[in-house]
mmCIF file of N, CA and C in Angstrom:
data_model
loop_
_atom_site.group_PDB
_atom_site.id
_atom_site.type_symbol
_atom_site.label_atom_id
_atom_site.label_comp_id
_atom_site.label_asym_id
_atom_site.label_seq_id
_atom_site.Cartn_x
_atom_site.Cartn_y
_atom_site.Cartn_z
ATOM 1 N N MET A 27 133.667 158.929 31.317
ATOM 2 C CA MET A 27 134.881 159.682 31.578
ATOM 3 C C MET A 27 134.934 160.955 30.745
ATOM 4 N N LEU A 28 134.372 160.887 29.545
ATOM 5 C CA LEU A 28 134.413 162.039 28.651
ATOM 6 C C LEU A 28 133.636 163.222 29.230
ATOM 7 N N ASN A 29 132.663 162.930 30.091
ATOM 8 C CA ASN A 29 131.868 163.998 30.704
ATOM 9 C C ASN A 29 132.678 164.825 31.702
ATOM 10 N N TYR A 30 133.788 164.294 32.184
ATOM 11 C CA TYR A 30 134.574 164.966 33.217
ATOM 12 C C TYR A 30 135.778 165.724 32.673
ATOM 13 N N ILE A 31 135.915 165.835 31.363
ATOM 14 C CA ILE A 31 137.017 166.597 30.778
ATOM 15 C C ILE A 31 136.897 168.055 31.231
ATOM 16 N N ASN A 32 137.996 168.681 31.588
ATOM 17 C CA ASN A 32 138.126 170.057 32.090
ATOM 18 C C ASN A 32 137.648 170.231 33.530
ATOM 19 N N TYR A 33 137.212 169.168 34.187
ATOM 20 C CA TYR A 33 136.855 169.246 35.599
ATOM 21 C C TYR A 33 138.139 169.247 36.430
ATOM 22 N N ARG A 34 138.050 169.803 37.622
ATOM 23 C CA ARG A 34 139.161 169.737 38.575
ATOM 24 C C ARG A 34 138.994 168.410 39.310
ATOM 25 N N MET A 35 139.975 167.496 39.179
ATOM 26 C CA MET A 35 139.846 166.145 39.715
ATOM 27 C C MET A 35 140.911 165.869 40.778
ATOM 28 N N LYS A 36 140.556 164.993 41.708
ATOM 29 C CA LYS A 36 141.478 164.533 42.745
ATOM 30 C C LYS A 36 141.762 163.058 42.465
ATOM 31 N N VAL A 37 143.033 162.722 42.247
ATOM 32 C CA VAL A 37 143.441 161.359 41.900
ATOM 33 C C VAL A 37 144.283 160.803 43.038
ATOM 34 N N THR A 38 143.895 159.625 43.533
ATOM 35 C CA THR A 38 144.676 158.944 44.557
ATOM 36 C C THR A 38 145.486 157.849 43.880
ATOM 37 N N LEU A 39 146.781 157.803 44.183
ATOM 38 C CA LEU A 39 147.680 156.824 43.576
ATOM 39 C C LEU A 39 147.927 155.658 44.525
ATOM 40 N N ALA A 40 148.459 154.573 43.983
ATOM 41 C CA ALA A 40 148.696 153.353 44.754
ATOM 42 C C ALA A 40 149.703 153.565 45.882
ATOM 43 N N ASP A 41 150.629 154.491 45.732
ATOM 44 C CA ASP A 41 151.637 154.722 46.772
ATOM 45 C C ASP A 41 151.186 155.709 47.846
ATOM 46 N N GLY A 42 149.934 156.155 47.786
ATOM 47 C CA GLY A 42 149.394 157.022 48.827
ATOM 48 C C GLY A 42 149.394 158.495 48.494
ATOM 49 N N ARG A 43 150.033 158.883 47.410
ATOM 50 C CA ARG A 43 150.042 160.295 47.025
ATOM 51 C C ARG A 43 148.676 160.689 46.472
ATOM 52 N N THR A 44 148.369 161.968 46.567
ATOM 53 C CA THR A 44 147.135 162.521 46.019
ATOM 54 C C THR A 44 147.502 163.650 45.078
ATOM 55 N N LEU A 45 146.932 163.621 43.876
ATOM 56 C CA LEU A 45 147.172 164.665 42.889
ATOM 57 C C LEU A 45 145.864 165.366 42.595
ATOM 58 N N VAL A 46 145.903 166.691 42.523
ATOM 59 C CA VAL A 46 144.729 167.486 42.182
ATOM 60 C C VAL A 46 145.090 168.326 40.971
ATOM 61 N N GLY A 47 144.276 168.193 39.903
ATOM 62 C CA GLY A 47 144.570 168.948 38.691
ATOM 63 C C GLY A 47 143.394 168.941 37.737
ATOM 64 N N THR A 48 143.543 169.669 36.640
ATOM 65 C CA THR A 48 142.503 169.752 35.619
ATOM 66 C C THR A 48 142.599 168.525 34.727
ATOM 67 N N PHE A 49 141.517 167.750 34.665
ATOM 68 C CA PHE A 49 141.469 166.513 33.890
ATOM 69 C C PHE A 49 141.392 166.868 32.413
ATOM 70 N N MET A 50 142.436 166.509 31.654
ATOM 71 C CA MET A 50 142.515 166.918 30.256
ATOM 72 C C MET A 50 142.313 165.773 29.274
ATOM 73 N N ALA A 51 142.777 164.559 29.595
ATOM 74 C CA ALA A 51 142.676 163.455 28.645
ATOM 75 C C ALA A 51 142.809 162.117 29.364
ATOM 76 N N PHE A 52 142.351 161.057 28.678
ATOM 77 C CA PHE A 52 142.486 159.687 29.171
ATOM 78 C C PHE A 52 142.527 158.759 27.965
ATOM 79 N N ASP A 53 142.881 157.492 28.199
ATOM 80 C CA ASP A 53 142.866 156.512 27.118
ATOM 81 C C ASP A 53 142.327 155.184 27.640
ATOM 82 N N LYS A 54 142.420 154.131 26.809
ATOM 83 C CA LYS A 54 141.826 152.840 27.158
ATOM 84 C C LYS A 54 142.529 152.171 28.336
ATOM 85 N N HIS A 55 143.760 152.550 28.629
ATOM 86 C CA HIS A 55 144.490 151.989 29.759
ATOM 87 C C HIS A 55 144.265 152.787 31.036
ATOM 88 N N MET A 56 143.427 153.815 30.954
ATOM 89 C CA MET A 56 143.130 154.720 32.063
ATOM 90 C C MET A 56 144.338 155.577 32.414
ATOM 91 N N ASN A 57 145.250 155.778 31.446
ATOM 92 C CA ASN A 57 146.301 156.771 31.617
ATOM 93 C C ASN A 57 145.622 158.129 31.629
ATOM 94 N N LEU A 58 146.051 159.017 32.501
ATOM 95 C CA LEU A 58 145.396 160.315 32.665
ATOM 96 C C LEU A 58 146.379 161.446 32.407
ATOM 97 N N VAL A 59 145.866 162.549 31.883
ATOM 98 C CA VAL A 59 146.652 163.775 31.750
ATOM 99 C C VAL A 59 145.982 164.829 32.620
ATOM 100 N N LEU A 60 146.751 165.389 33.549
ATOM 101 C CA LEU A 60 146.259 166.443 34.436
ATOM 102 C C LEU A 60 147.073 167.706 34.196
ATOM 103 N N GLY A 61 146.377 168.827 34.070
ATOM 104 C CA GLY A 61 147.040 170.115 33.904
ATOM 105 C C GLY A 61 146.989 170.903 35.197
ATOM 106 N N ASP A 62 147.938 171.802 35.408
ATOM 107 C CA ASP A 62 148.040 172.610 36.636
ATOM 108 C C ASP A 62 147.933 171.721 37.874
ATOM 109 N N CYS A 63 148.708 170.675 37.877
ATOM 110 C CA CYS A 63 148.590 169.631 38.893
ATOM 111 C C CYS A 63 149.402 169.968 40.145
ATOM 112 N N GLU A 64 148.832 169.603 41.295
ATOM 113 C CA GLU A 64 149.507 169.745 42.582
ATOM 114 C C GLU A 64 149.555 168.378 43.247
ATOM 115 N N GLU A 65 150.675 168.078 43.884
ATOM 116 C CA GLU A 65 150.842 166.805 44.588
ATOM 117 C C GLU A 65 150.738 167.057 46.086
ATOM 118 N N PHE A 66 149.980 166.204 46.780
ATOM 119 C CA PHE A 66 149.852 166.274 48.229
ATOM 120 C C PHE A 66 150.310 164.945 48.812
ATOM 121 N N ARG A 67 151.268 165.008 49.751
ATOM 122 C CA ARG A 67 151.771 163.814 50.423
ATOM 123 C C ARG A 67 151.590 163.991 51.916
ATOM 124 N N THR A 68 151.091 162.957 52.586
ATOM 125 C CA THR A 68 150.982 163.016 54.046
ATOM 126 C C THR A 68 152.187 162.293 54.634
ATOM 127 N N LEU A 69 152.952 163.018 55.419
ATOM 128 C CA LEU A 69 154.137 162.468 56.074
ATOM 129 C C LEU A 69 153.823 162.254 57.549
ATOM 130 N N LYS A 70 154.162 161.057 58.040
ATOM 131 C CA LYS A 70 153.896 160.730 59.439
ATOM 132 C C LYS A 70 155.222 160.688 60.189
ATOM 133 N N ASN A 71 155.349 161.531 61.190
ATOM 134 C CA ASN A 71 156.556 161.587 62.020
ATOM 135 C C ASN A 71 156.228 161.058 63.410
ATOM 136 N N LYS A 72 157.085 160.196 63.912
ATOM 137 C CA LYS A 72 156.909 159.713 65.282
ATOM 138 C C LYS A 72 157.419 160.783 66.241
ATOM 139 N N LEU A 73 156.643 161.041 67.271
ATOM 140 C CA LEU A 73 157.050 162.012 68.287
ATOM 141 C C LEU A 73 157.957 161.329 69.305
ATOM 142 N N LYS A 74 159.026 161.986 69.637
ATOM 143 C CA LYS A 74 159.942 161.450 70.646
ATOM 144 C C LYS A 74 159.393 161.776 72.027
ATOM 145 N N GLY A 75 159.577 160.873 72.931
ATOM 146 C CA GLY A 75 159.134 161.143 74.296
ATOM 147 C C GLY A 75 158.328 159.984 74.847
ATOM 148 N N ALA A 76 157.435 160.325 75.757
ATOM 149 C CA ALA A 76 156.677 159.300 76.476
ATOM 150 C C ALA A 76 155.701 158.559 75.561
ATOM 151 N N ALA A 77 155.007 159.288 74.730
ATOM 152 C CA ALA A 77 153.990 158.656 73.883
ATOM 153 C C ALA A 77 154.608 158.315 72.526
ATOM 154 N N ALA A 78 155.202 157.146 72.417
ATOM 155 C CA ALA A 78 155.862 156.735 71.173
ATOM 156 C C ALA A 78 154.853 156.306 70.112
ATOM 157 N N SER A 79 153.646 155.940 70.546
ATOM 158 C CA SER A 79 152.637 155.481 69.586
ATOM 159 C C SER A 79 151.940 156.654 68.885
ATOM 160 N N VAL A 80 152.065 157.856 69.414
ATOM 161 C CA VAL A 80 151.438 159.034 68.816
ATOM 162 C C VAL A 80 152.275 159.488 67.628
ATOM 163 N N LYS A 81 151.618 159.717 66.508
ATOM 164 C CA LYS A 81 152.324 160.148 65.298
ATOM 165 C C LYS A 81 151.782 161.498 64.846
ATOM 166 N N GLU A 82 152.695 162.327 64.418
ATOM 167 C CA GLU A 82 152.316 163.648 63.907
ATOM 168 C C GLU A 82 152.208 163.552 62.383
ATOM 169 N N GLU A 83 151.094 164.009 61.837
ATOM 170 C CA GLU A 83 150.908 164.000 60.385
ATOM 171 C C GLU A 83 151.018 165.420 59.853
ATOM 172 N N ARG A 84 151.741 165.575 58.753
ATOM 173 C CA ARG A 84 151.778 166.873 58.088
ATOM 174 C C ARG A 84 151.661 166.633 56.589
ATOM 175 N N VAL A 85 151.057 167.587 55.928
ATOM 176 C CA VAL A 85 150.818 167.478 54.489
ATOM 177 C C VAL A 85 151.859 168.308 53.759
ATOM 178 N N GLN A 86 152.519 167.680 52.806
ATOM 179 C CA GLN A 86 153.520 168.361 51.991
ATOM 180 C C GLN A 86 152.909 168.592 50.611
ATOM 181 N N LYS A 87 152.951 169.836 50.153
ATOM 182 C CA LYS A 87 152.349 170.209 48.873
ATOM 183 C C LYS A 87 153.454 170.568 47.891
ATOM 184 N N ARG A 88 153.278 170.140 46.635
ATOM 185 C CA ARG A 88 154.269 170.422 45.600
ATOM 186 C C ARG A 88 153.540 170.700 44.294
ATOM 187 N N MET A 89 153.944 171.755 43.588
ATOM 188 C CA MET A 89 153.350 172.110 42.294
ATOM 189 C C MET A 89 154.060 171.324 41.201
ATOM 190 N N LEU A 90 153.302 170.611 40.344
ATOM 191 C CA LEU A 90 153.897 169.782 39.302
ATOM 192 C C LEU A 90 153.665 170.324 37.897
ATOM 193 N N GLY A 91 152.510 170.916 37.622
ATOM 194 C CA GLY A 91 152.207 171.401 36.271
ATOM 195 C C GLY A 91 151.465 170.350 35.466
ATOM 196 N N LEU A 92 151.947 170.064 34.240
ATOM 197 C CA LEU A 92 151.311 169.080 33.361
ATOM 198 C C LEU A 92 151.847 167.692 33.696
ATOM 199 N N VAL A 93 150.924 166.750 33.987
ATOM 200 C CA VAL A 93 151.323 165.428 34.461
ATOM 201 C C VAL A 93 150.634 164.350 33.635
ATOM 202 N N LEU A 94 151.389 163.309 33.281
ATOM 203 C CA LEU A 94 150.846 162.114 32.642
ATOM 204 C C LEU A 94 150.938 160.985 33.655
ATOM 205 N N LEU A 95 149.779 160.422 34.037
ATOM 206 C CA LEU A 95 149.735 159.358 35.040
ATOM 207 C C LEU A 95 149.475 158.022 34.368
ATOM 208 N N ARG A 96 150.247 157.019 34.727
ATOM 209 C CA ARG A 96 150.015 155.676 34.215
ATOM 210 C C ARG A 96 148.783 155.106 34.913
ATOM 211 N N GLY A 97 147.874 154.543 34.133
ATOM 212 C CA GLY A 97 146.617 154.044 34.666
ATOM 213 C C GLY A 97 146.773 152.938 35.683
ATOM 214 N N GLU A 98 147.875 152.208 35.614
ATOM 215 C CA GLU A 98 148.159 151.122 36.537
ATOM 216 C C GLU A 98 148.277 151.621 37.979
ATOM 217 N N ASN A 99 148.671 152.872 38.171
ATOM 218 C CA ASN A 99 148.894 153.435 39.505
ATOM 219 C C ASN A 99 147.683 154.161 40.071
ATOM 220 N N VAL A 100 146.660 154.395 39.261
ATOM 221 C CA VAL A 100 145.491 155.160 39.705
ATOM 222 C C VAL A 100 144.585 154.264 40.540
ATOM 223 N N VAL A 101 144.262 154.717 41.761
ATOM 224 C CA VAL A 101 143.372 153.976 42.644
ATOM 225 C C VAL A 101 141.971 154.563 42.599
ATOM 226 N N SER A 102 141.854 155.885 42.725
ATOM 227 C CA SER A 102 140.529 156.510 42.695
ATOM 228 C C SER A 102 140.593 157.867 42.020
ATOM 229 N N LEU A 103 139.441 158.277 41.535
ATOM 230 C CA LEU A 103 139.293 159.535 40.811
ATOM 231 C C LEU A 103 138.048 160.217 41.362
ATOM 232 N N THR A 104 138.211 161.433 41.896
ATOM 233 C CA THR A 104 137.109 162.152 42.536
ATOM 234 C C THR A 104 137.010 163.557 41.964
ATOM 235 N N VAL A 105 135.779 164.049 41.811
ATOM 236 C CA VAL A 105 135.569 165.405 41.306
ATOM 237 C C VAL A 105 135.803 166.401 42.434
ATOM 238 N N GLU A 106 136.689 167.362 42.193
ATOM 239 C CA GLU A 106 136.932 168.447 43.146
ATOM 240 C C GLU A 106 136.009 169.621 42.856
ATOM 241 N N SER A 107 135.918 170.022 41.577
ATOM 242 C CA SER A 107 135.052 171.138 41.191
ATOM 243 C C SER A 107 134.759 171.050 39.697
ATOM 244 N N PRO A 108 133.635 171.624 39.271
ATOM 245 C CA PRO A 108 133.295 171.613 37.843
ATOM 246 C C PRO A 108 134.215 172.545 37.062
ATOM 247 N N PRO A 109 134.167 172.448 35.732
ATOM 248 C CA PRO A 109 135.026 173.334 34.935
ATOM 249 C C PRO A 109 134.617 174.787 35.113
ATOM 250 N N PRO A 110 135.546 175.723 34.923
ATOM 251 C CA PRO A 110 135.193 177.141 35.068
ATOM 252 C C PRO A 110 134.200 177.568 33.999
ATOM 253 N N ALA A 111 133.371 178.549 34.335
ATOM 254 C CA ALA A 111 132.380 179.063 33.385
ATOM 255 C C ALA A 111 133.095 179.780 32.250
ATOM 256 N N HIS A 112 132.479 179.763 31.078
ATOM 257 C CA HIS A 112 133.075 180.427 29.918
ATOM 258 C C HIS A 112 133.004 181.935 30.101
ATOM 259 N N GLU A 113 134.108 182.600 29.806
ATOM 260 C CA GLU A 113 134.146 184.051 29.910
ATOM 261 C C GLU A 113 133.734 184.648 28.576
ATOM 262 N N VAL A 114 132.741 185.550 28.608
ATOM 263 C CA VAL A 114 132.267 186.184 27.375
ATOM 264 C C VAL A 114 132.604 187.667 27.364
ATOM 265 N N GLU A 115 133.450 188.113 28.291
ATOM 266 C CA GLU A 115 133.791 189.533 28.355
ATOM 267 C C GLU A 115 134.590 189.976 27.142
ATOM 268 N N GLY A 116 135.387 189.106 26.573
ATOM 269 C CA GLY A 116 136.252 189.466 25.461
ATOM 270 C C GLY A 116 135.518 189.625 24.138
ATOM 271 N N LEU A 117 134.293 189.170 24.063
ATOM 272 C CA LEU A 117 133.540 189.260 22.815
ATOM 273 C C LEU A 117 132.975 190.659 22.632
ATOM 274 N N GLY A 118 132.788 191.060 21.383
ATOM 275 C CA GLY A 118 132.191 192.356 21.084
ATOM 276 C C GLY A 118 130.692 192.330 21.299
ATOM 277 N N ASN A 119 130.082 193.496 21.152
ATOM 278 C CA ASN A 119 128.641 193.582 21.313
ATOM 279 C C ASN A 119 127.944 192.869 20.171
ATOM 280 N N MET A 120 126.897 192.157 20.516
ATOM 281 C CA MET A 120 126.123 191.451 19.509
ATOM 282 C C MET A 120 125.117 192.429 18.908
ATOM 283 N N GLY A 121 124.846 192.279 17.624
ATOM 284 C CA GLY A 121 123.884 193.156 16.976
ATOM 285 C C GLY A 121 123.708 192.772 15.527
ATOM 286 N N PRO A 122 122.876 193.534 14.802
ATOM 287 C CA PRO A 122 122.650 193.203 13.399
ATOM 288 C C PRO A 122 123.908 193.471 12.577
ATOM 289 N N GLY A 123 124.041 192.746 11.508
ATOM 290 C CA GLY A 123 125.189 192.912 10.631
ATOM 291 C C GLY A 123 125.443 191.624 9.884
ATOM 292 N N PHE A 124 126.536 191.588 9.195
ATOM 293 C CA PHE A 124 126.881 190.366 8.483
ATOM 294 C C PHE A 124 128.387 190.206 8.498
ATOM 295 N N GLY A 125 128.821 188.985 8.384
ATOM 296 C CA GLY A 125 130.243 188.701 8.376
ATOM 297 C C GLY A 125 130.786 188.749 6.959
ATOM 298 N N ARG A 126 131.978 189.235 6.826
ATOM 299 C CA ARG A 126 132.615 189.308 5.521
ATOM 300 C C ARG A 126 134.067 188.887 5.698
ATOM 301 N N ALA A 127 134.561 188.116 4.736
ATOM 302 C CA ALA A 127 135.945 187.669 4.798
ATOM 303 C C ALA A 127 136.878 188.853 4.621
ATOM 304 N N ALA A 128 137.989 188.819 5.303
ATOM 305 C CA ALA A 128 138.969 189.892 5.196
ATOM 306 C C ALA A 128 139.667 189.815 3.846
ATOM 307 N N GLY A 129 139.879 190.972 3.217
ATOM 308 C CA GLY A 129 140.555 191.012 1.925
ATOM 309 C C GLY A 129 142.045 190.775 2.076
ATOM 310 N N ARG A 130 142.668 190.244 1.035
ATOM 311 C CA ARG A 130 144.095 189.959 1.049
ATOM 312 C C ARG A 130 144.872 190.922 0.156
ATOM 313 N N GLY A 131 144.198 191.885 -0.460
ATOM 314 C CA GLY A 131 144.881 192.834 -1.320
ATOM 315 C C GLY A 131 144.882 192.437 -2.782
ATOM 316 N N LEU A 132 144.550 191.210 -3.091
ATOM 317 C CA LEU A 132 144.491 190.745 -4.470
ATOM 318 C C LEU A 132 143.061 190.341 -4.793
ATOM 319 N N PRO A 133 142.612 190.606 -6.023
ATOM 320 C CA PRO A 133 141.266 190.156 -6.375
ATOM 321 C C PRO A 133 141.230 188.636 -6.469
ATOM 322 N N ALA A 134 140.084 188.088 -6.210
ATOM 323 C CA ALA A 134 139.928 186.643 -6.296
ATOM 324 C C ALA A 134 140.018 186.209 -7.749
ATOM 325 N N ALA A 135 140.588 185.049 -7.980
ATOM 326 C CA ALA A 135 140.714 184.527 -9.344
ATOM 327 C C ALA A 135 139.327 184.183 -9.877
ATOM 328 N N PRO A 136 139.062 184.507 -11.161
ATOM 329 C CA PRO A 136 137.755 184.161 -11.710
ATOM 330 C C PRO A 136 137.598 182.644 -11.800
ATOM 331 N N ILE A 137 136.408 182.214 -11.499
ATOM 332 C CA ILE A 137 136.137 180.785 -11.563
ATOM 333 C C ILE A 137 135.804 180.434 -13.003
ATOM 334 N N GLY A 138 136.484 179.503 -13.553
ATOM 335 C CA GLY A 138 136.255 179.092 -14.933
ATOM 336 C C GLY A 138 137.145 177.921 -15.269
ATOM 337 N N ILE A 139 137.163 177.600 -16.533
ATOM 338 C CA ILE A 139 137.976 176.484 -16.985
ATOM 339 C C ILE A 139 139.424 176.953 -17.080
ATOM 340 N N PRO A 140 140.360 176.191 -16.557
ATOM 341 C CA PRO A 140 141.766 176.600 -16.626
ATOM 342 C C PRO A 140 142.263 176.704 -18.066
ATOM 343 N N MET A 141 143.220 177.605 -18.271
ATOM 344 C CA MET A 141 143.789 177.817 -19.595
ATOM 345 C C MET A 141 144.411 176.522 -20.096
ATOM 346 N N GLY A 142 144.173 176.189 -21.335
ATOM 347 C CA GLY A 142 144.733 174.978 -21.916
ATOM 348 C C GLY A 142 143.796 173.798 -21.874
ATOM 349 N N LEU A 143 142.788 173.856 -21.010
ATOM 350 C CA LEU A 143 141.824 172.763 -20.941
ATOM 351 C C LEU A 143 140.525 173.113 -21.658
ATOM 352 N N ALA A 144 140.387 174.364 -22.076
ATOM 353 C CA ALA A 144 139.172 174.793 -22.763
ATOM 354 C C ALA A 144 139.247 174.411 -24.241
ATOM 355 N N ALA A 145 138.093 174.343 -24.884
ATOM 356 C CA ALA A 145 138.030 174.061 -26.325
ATOM 357 C C ALA A 145 138.533 175.280 -27.085
ATOM 358 N N PRO A 146 139.020 175.110 -28.315
ATOM 359 C CA PRO A 146 139.488 176.256 -29.091
ATOM 360 C C PRO A 146 138.343 177.206 -29.415
ATOM 361 N N MET A 147 138.687 178.483 -29.669
ATOM 362 C CA MET A 147 137.678 179.483 -30.000
ATOM 363 C C MET A 147 137.013 179.130 -31.326
ATOM 364 N N ARG A 148 135.870 179.708 -31.593
ATOM 365 C CA ARG A 148 135.129 179.414 -32.817
ATOM 366 C C ARG A 148 135.940 179.870 -34.028
ATOM 367 N N GLY A 149 136.066 178.987 -34.979
ATOM 368 C CA GLY A 149 136.803 179.280 -36.184
ATOM 369 C C GLY A 149 138.263 178.924 -36.102
ATOM 370 N N VAL A 150 138.723 178.528 -34.937
ATOM 371 C CA VAL A 150 140.129 178.164 -34.766
ATOM 372 C C VAL A 150 140.195 176.663 -34.523
ATOM 373 N N GLY A 151 141.094 175.999 -35.219
ATOM 374 C CA GLY A 151 141.303 174.589 -34.987
ATOM 375 C C GLY A 151 140.385 173.672 -35.758
ATOM 376 N N GLY A 152 139.553 174.213 -36.639
ATOM 377 C CA GLY A 152 138.670 173.371 -37.446
ATOM 378 C C GLY A 152 139.419 172.798 -38.640
ATOM 379 N N PRO A 153 138.740 171.992 -39.456
ATOM 380 C CA PRO A 153 139.388 171.448 -40.648
ATOM 381 C C PRO A 153 139.717 172.554 -41.637
ATOM 382 N N ALA A 154 140.909 172.522 -42.191
ATOM 383 C CA ALA A 154 141.363 173.562 -43.109
ATOM 384 C C ALA A 154 140.836 173.309 -44.526
ATOM 385 N N GLY A 155 140.831 174.352 -45.368
ATOM 386 C CA GLY A 155 140.478 174.217 -46.771
ATOM 387 C C GLY A 155 139.043 174.530 -47.076
ATOM 388 N N MET A 156 138.174 174.497 -46.135
ATOM 389 C CA MET A 156 136.770 174.794 -46.429
ATOM 390 C C MET A 156 136.503 176.247 -46.110
ATOM 391 N N LEU A 157 135.881 176.914 -47.027
ATOM 392 C CA LEU A 157 135.504 178.300 -46.794
ATOM 393 C C LEU A 157 134.115 178.336 -46.204
ATOM 394 N N GLN A 158 133.947 179.199 -45.297
ATOM 395 C CA GLN A 158 132.645 179.327 -44.690
ATOM 396 C C GLN A 158 131.800 180.261 -45.539
ATOM 397 N N PRO A 159 130.520 179.969 -45.713
ATOM 398 C CA PRO A 159 129.667 180.847 -46.522
ATOM 399 C C PRO A 159 129.542 182.228 -45.897
ATOM 400 N N GLY A 160 129.457 183.232 -46.745
ATOM 401 C CA GLY A 160 129.286 184.602 -46.297
ATOM 402 C C GLY A 160 130.585 185.351 -46.223
ATOM 403 N N GLN A 161 131.640 184.774 -46.680
ATOM 404 C CA GLN A 161 132.899 185.504 -46.657
ATOM 405 C C GLN A 161 133.302 185.894 -48.033
#
């Protein structure tokens, strides 16, 4: 099922309706999410007159949008068309160069030991009373 994500799918439901939309997600219960979904219903009207057994069929189409289908109602799933090709028109020209992070206006903080966690400077914090030679 994962291979069919973003495909245009045709789903037949238990009540006879047909939904066509972009297959976006599914789960273990076979619940489906369809995007840009359209519903197709076939309505059968009896013709008045001599031929009462003849029925006229017409298809009613309705735009639904984003649809969540309960897996219990799904009868069949058919591929209508593959996903659209990726558009690369919006990308810039490829060529030599290198990427650099955008500046934020402030210099980066120096990497080091945070203040207060470092050891005291030389000559500070040692035992008092002893003179160091050479002074």
